[in-house]
Short mmCIF file of C-alpha atoms and ligand atoms in Angstrom, two decimals:
data_model
loop_
_atom_site.label_atom_id
_atom_site.label_comp_id
_atom_site.label_asym_id
_atom_site.label_seq_id
_atom_site.Cartn_x
_atom_site.Cartn_y
_atom_site.Cartn_z
CA UNK A 1 267.76 171.24 64.54
CA UNK A 2 266.79 168.70 66.49
CA UNK A 3 264.34 169.56 68.98
CA UNK A 4 265.48 167.27 72.64
CA UNK A 5 262.66 164.86 73.16
CA UNK A 6 261.62 164.99 76.73
CA UNK A 7 259.82 161.33 78.13
CA UNK A 8 256.60 161.43 79.53
CA UNK A 9 257.38 160.57 83.08
CA UNK A 10 256.70 156.68 84.28
CA UNK A 11 255.01 156.06 87.21
CA UNK A 12 255.25 152.99 89.46
CA UNK A 13 253.93 151.51 92.31
CA UNK A 14 256.15 149.25 94.30
CA UNK A 15 254.14 146.11 96.55
CA UNK A 16 256.88 144.96 99.31
CA UNK A 17 256.27 141.78 100.91
CA UNK A 18 257.09 138.24 102.10
CA UNK A 19 254.72 136.57 99.91
CA UNK A 20 255.19 133.61 101.87
CA UNK A 21 252.31 132.76 100.69
CA UNK A 22 250.83 135.25 97.54
CA UNK A 23 247.31 135.43 97.31
CA UNK A 24 244.51 137.07 95.67
CA UNK A 25 244.45 139.02 98.33
CA UNK A 26 247.86 140.95 97.63
CA UNK A 27 247.19 140.49 92.90
CA UNK A 28 244.13 142.27 93.56
CA UNK A 29 245.13 144.96 95.98
CA UNK A 30 248.33 145.49 92.75
CA UNK A 31 245.68 146.15 89.83
CA UNK A 32 243.14 148.11 91.40
CA UNK A 33 246.04 150.55 92.81
CA UNK A 34 247.12 150.74 89.21
CA UNK A 35 243.46 151.30 87.68
CA UNK A 36 242.95 153.46 89.78
CA UNK A 37 246.44 155.57 89.94
CA UNK A 38 246.55 155.03 86.47
CA UNK A 39 249.98 153.74 87.28
CA UNK A 40 253.05 152.08 84.41
CA UNK A 41 253.93 149.30 86.36
CA UNK A 42 253.63 147.35 89.65
CA UNK A 43 256.21 145.85 90.29
CA UNK A 44 255.81 142.87 93.76
CA UNK A 45 258.98 143.39 95.37
CA UNK A 46 259.57 139.65 97.12
CA UNK A 47 260.92 141.07 100.86
CA UNK A 48 264.38 139.10 101.05
CA UNK A 49 264.52 139.08 105.31
CA UNK A 50 261.24 139.54 106.58
CA UNK A 51 263.45 141.31 109.61
CA UNK A 52 260.28 142.32 111.69
CA UNK A 53 259.17 139.15 111.26
CA UNK A 54 262.69 137.54 112.83
CA UNK A 55 262.18 134.81 115.57
CA UNK A 56 258.23 135.19 115.17
CA UNK A 57 257.99 132.25 112.29
CA UNK A 58 259.86 129.88 109.54
CA UNK A 59 260.15 132.04 106.44
CA UNK A 60 261.00 129.38 103.49
CA UNK A 61 263.89 131.07 101.66
CA UNK A 62 263.34 134.32 99.66
CA UNK A 63 264.05 132.56 95.87
CA UNK A 64 261.06 130.18 96.16
CA UNK A 65 258.96 133.01 96.77
CA UNK A 66 259.88 134.76 94.10
CA UNK A 67 258.69 130.85 92.48
CA UNK A 68 255.16 131.50 94.32
CA UNK A 69 255.18 135.52 93.06
CA UNK A 70 255.41 133.99 89.34
CA UNK A 71 253.76 131.15 89.70
CA UNK A 72 250.59 134.08 90.30
CA UNK A 73 251.77 135.69 87.91
CA UNK A 74 251.29 133.12 85.09
CA UNK A 75 249.24 134.73 82.57
CA UNK A 76 245.82 132.49 82.16
CA UNK A 77 245.51 134.03 78.90
CA UNK A 78 243.35 136.94 78.95
CA UNK A 79 244.37 140.39 76.81
CA UNK A 80 241.30 142.28 78.48
CA UNK A 81 242.77 145.13 80.32
CA UNK A 82 245.32 145.17 77.27
CA UNK A 83 247.22 146.85 81.10
CA UNK A 84 250.17 145.34 82.00
CA UNK A 85 249.78 143.50 85.16
CA UNK A 86 252.09 143.53 88.02
CA UNK A 87 255.30 141.87 87.72
CA UNK A 88 258.19 140.37 90.74
CA UNK A 89 261.66 142.50 91.33
CA UNK A 90 264.34 140.67 92.73
CA UNK A 91 266.16 143.21 93.86
CA UNK A 92 265.92 142.64 96.82
CA UNK A 93 267.87 139.22 96.35
CA UNK A 94 271.00 140.00 95.26
CA UNK A 95 271.09 143.17 97.33
CA UNK A 96 270.91 140.70 99.64
CA UNK A 97 270.69 140.95 103.99
CA UNK A 98 267.20 142.14 105.66
CA UNK A 99 264.71 144.38 103.70
CA UNK A 100 264.47 148.15 103.53
CA UNK A 101 261.93 149.60 101.21
CA UNK A 102 264.32 152.93 101.69
CA UNK A 103 266.48 151.66 99.97
CA UNK A 104 264.75 150.10 97.32
CA UNK A 105 262.55 153.36 96.67
CA UNK A 106 266.47 154.60 96.09
CA UNK A 107 267.27 151.60 94.86
CA UNK A 108 264.73 152.36 92.15
CA UNK A 109 264.88 155.85 91.78
CA UNK A 110 268.81 155.04 91.06
CA UNK A 111 267.36 153.40 87.80
CA UNK A 112 264.75 154.92 86.83
CA UNK A 113 265.66 159.37 88.76
CA UNK A 114 262.24 160.65 86.05
CA UNK A 115 259.70 158.29 87.53
CA UNK A 116 257.07 158.89 90.26
CA UNK A 117 257.32 156.39 92.21
CA UNK A 118 254.31 154.09 94.89
CA UNK A 119 254.68 153.11 98.14
CA UNK A 120 252.00 150.41 98.72
CA UNK A 121 250.64 149.01 101.51
CA UNK A 122 247.77 147.34 103.30
CA UNK A 123 246.17 149.33 106.71
CA UNK A 124 247.98 146.84 108.82
CA UNK A 125 251.24 147.84 107.16
CA UNK A 126 250.52 151.27 107.06
CA UNK A 127 249.71 151.30 111.17
CA UNK A 128 253.47 150.47 111.47
CA UNK A 129 255.00 152.90 108.86
CA UNK A 130 256.77 153.62 111.83
CA UNK A 131 258.17 151.55 113.44
CA UNK A 132 260.23 151.08 109.42
CA UNK A 133 264.37 151.30 108.71
CA UNK A 134 264.91 154.65 108.67
CA UNK A 135 261.13 156.37 108.70
CA UNK A 136 262.67 160.11 108.73
CA UNK A 137 264.11 159.30 105.87
CA UNK A 138 261.18 157.90 103.92
CA UNK A 139 258.23 159.62 105.10
CA UNK A 140 260.28 162.60 103.26
CA UNK A 141 260.68 161.10 100.80
CA UNK A 142 257.59 158.20 99.75
CA UNK A 143 253.85 158.70 98.66
CA UNK A 144 252.33 155.92 100.24
CA UNK A 145 249.35 154.40 99.01
CA UNK A 146 247.54 153.00 101.59
CA UNK A 147 244.58 149.64 101.48
CA UNK A 148 241.88 148.75 102.97
CA UNK A 149 242.06 145.17 103.93
CA UNK A 150 239.65 143.88 105.77
CA UNK A 151 239.35 141.11 109.71
CA UNK A 152 241.96 140.55 112.65
CA UNK A 153 245.16 142.64 109.73
CA UNK A 154 243.43 145.14 108.83
CA UNK A 155 239.94 147.30 109.05
CA UNK A 156 237.73 148.71 106.86
CA UNK A 157 238.49 152.08 106.83
CA UNK A 158 241.34 153.38 105.07
CA UNK A 159 243.24 156.07 106.37
CA UNK A 160 245.51 155.01 109.24
CA UNK A 161 248.73 156.10 108.25
CA UNK A 162 250.51 157.77 111.71
CA UNK A 163 250.65 161.88 111.36
CA UNK A 164 252.76 162.87 108.65
CA UNK A 165 252.48 160.56 106.08
CA UNK A 166 251.91 161.77 102.93
CA UNK A 167 249.67 159.44 101.42
CA UNK A 168 246.24 158.59 99.55
CA UNK A 169 244.12 156.26 100.16
CA UNK A 170 242.72 153.65 96.88
CA UNK A 171 239.54 151.67 97.94
CA UNK A 172 239.37 148.03 97.30
CA UNK A 173 237.74 144.99 97.32
CA UNK A 174 238.16 144.33 100.65
CA UNK A 175 239.76 140.49 100.70
CA UNK A 176 240.32 138.86 104.12
CA UNK A 177 242.71 137.13 102.85
CA UNK A 178 246.48 136.54 104.53
CA UNK A 179 248.94 134.24 103.26
CA UNK A 180 248.61 133.47 107.47
CA UNK A 181 245.16 132.18 106.82
CA UNK A 182 246.99 130.00 103.86
CA UNK A 183 249.21 128.38 105.98
CA UNK A 184 247.30 126.86 108.11
CA UNK A 185 244.78 125.67 106.29
CA UNK A 186 248.01 124.02 104.72
CA UNK A 187 249.07 122.40 107.52
CA UNK A 188 246.00 121.61 108.68
CA UNK A 189 245.52 119.85 104.95
CA UNK A 190 242.32 121.76 104.36
CA UNK A 191 242.01 123.20 101.21
CA UNK A 192 243.56 126.76 99.78
CA UNK A 193 241.58 126.19 96.50
CA UNK A 194 240.49 129.80 95.41
CA UNK A 195 242.25 131.89 98.06
CA UNK A 196 245.68 131.62 95.71
CA UNK A 197 246.09 131.27 91.89
CA UNK A 198 246.12 127.78 91.08
CA UNK A 199 249.44 127.87 90.21
CA UNK A 200 250.29 128.82 93.59
CA UNK A 201 248.81 125.56 95.17
CA UNK A 202 250.78 123.11 92.59
CA UNK A 203 254.38 124.49 93.61
CA UNK A 204 252.83 125.03 97.22
CA UNK A 205 252.06 121.06 97.04
CA UNK A 206 255.60 120.11 94.68
CA UNK A 207 257.47 122.42 97.68
CA UNK A 208 256.18 121.10 100.09
CA UNK A 209 255.75 123.52 102.51
CA UNK A 210 253.84 124.75 105.12
CA UNK A 211 253.46 121.12 105.92
CA UNK A 212 254.85 122.03 109.37
CA UNK A 213 254.64 123.93 113.22
CA UNK A 214 256.14 127.04 112.11
P1 LIG B 1 251.26 137.53 107.05
O1 LIG B 1 250.32 136.54 107.13
O2 LIG B 1 251.86 136.44 106.63
O3 LIG B 1 251.84 138.97 107.39
P2 LIG B 1 249.67 138.30 103.88
O4 LIG B 1 248.81 138.12 104.06
O5 LIG B 1 250.37 139.77 105.50
O6 LIG B 1 251.90 137.75 105.38
P3 LIG B 1 252.15 140.24 103.60
O7 LIG B 1 252.98 138.96 101.95
O8 LIG B 1 252.93 140.28 105.24
O9 LIG B 1 250.75 139.34 103.67
O10 LIG B 1 251.22 141.07 102.95
C1 LIG B 1 252.02 142.10 101.94
C2 LIG B 1 251.72 143.04 101.59
O11 LIG B 1 250.48 143.29 101.41
C3 LIG B 1 251.60 144.28 103.38
O12 LIG B 1 251.02 145.90 102.92
C4 LIG B 1 250.24 143.62 103.24
O13 LIG B 1 249.32 145.08 103.49
C5 LIG B 1 249.05 143.54 101.86
N1 LIG B 1 247.67 142.60 102.19
C6 LIG B 1 247.89 141.47 102.06
N2 LIG B 1 247.17 141.33 102.26
C7 LIG B 1 245.81 142.54 101.60
C8 LIG B 1 245.27 142.07 101.21
N3 LIG B 1 244.05 140.86 102.12
N4 LIG B 1 243.65 142.97 101.19
C9 LIG B 1 244.69 144.15 101.04
N5 LIG B 1 246.07 144.56 101.53
C10 LIG B 1 247.14 143.46 101.84
MG1 LIG B 2 251.12 140.41 106.24
#
């Protein structure tokens, strides 16, 4: 008689963002959370339409932001540690329209019902969780991982998810880099070297983005 083989549960981090552009702050957060929690995978989920930023500035085309994240993840051939790095997810582009984490979580869950899912956010995003779409449902369903973020965007104290959310904080090296800072520097003609991987800088130049007022 064949024995039923139960597959081990995979644990997967969902790290959503506008990634306009991605930078070392994002990559370090993804990598440290993966390592700290022993996750099998971290997905960088590119928002199709980051509705909470509507009207505040021009957002780069979603396809270009996916290409920027792919550029950020280009391997440089380093083999250690052997664990896989983050991967890019197009799920919110495929869904179209405004991007809601509750929909993304449910889409991923349908595809892999046995996996354990974690929503990764920086301290600034954690503080705003109650304003997310269908926050009540998300509050019930999501395990949130909050990483510290220093400077004007966040705080060194990561323990600030609002009341009622199941969350855990994961300490990461404090990285005071933001996409806003990178866009501002490009507009002013200042260097962004070492704030984001070189292939991202090359693609920013090729696309000619961030040169004008937002
Ligand atoms: P912008 O300045 O355009 O808002 P950003 O740098 O905040 O860009 P987002 O794409 O808005 O990047 O952020 C996606 C997620 O990454 C959020 O949860 C945010 O808190 C987190 N994050 C961004 N930068 C850092 C950082 N330097 N350290 C820790 N978390 C970060
Ligand atoms: Mg932000």
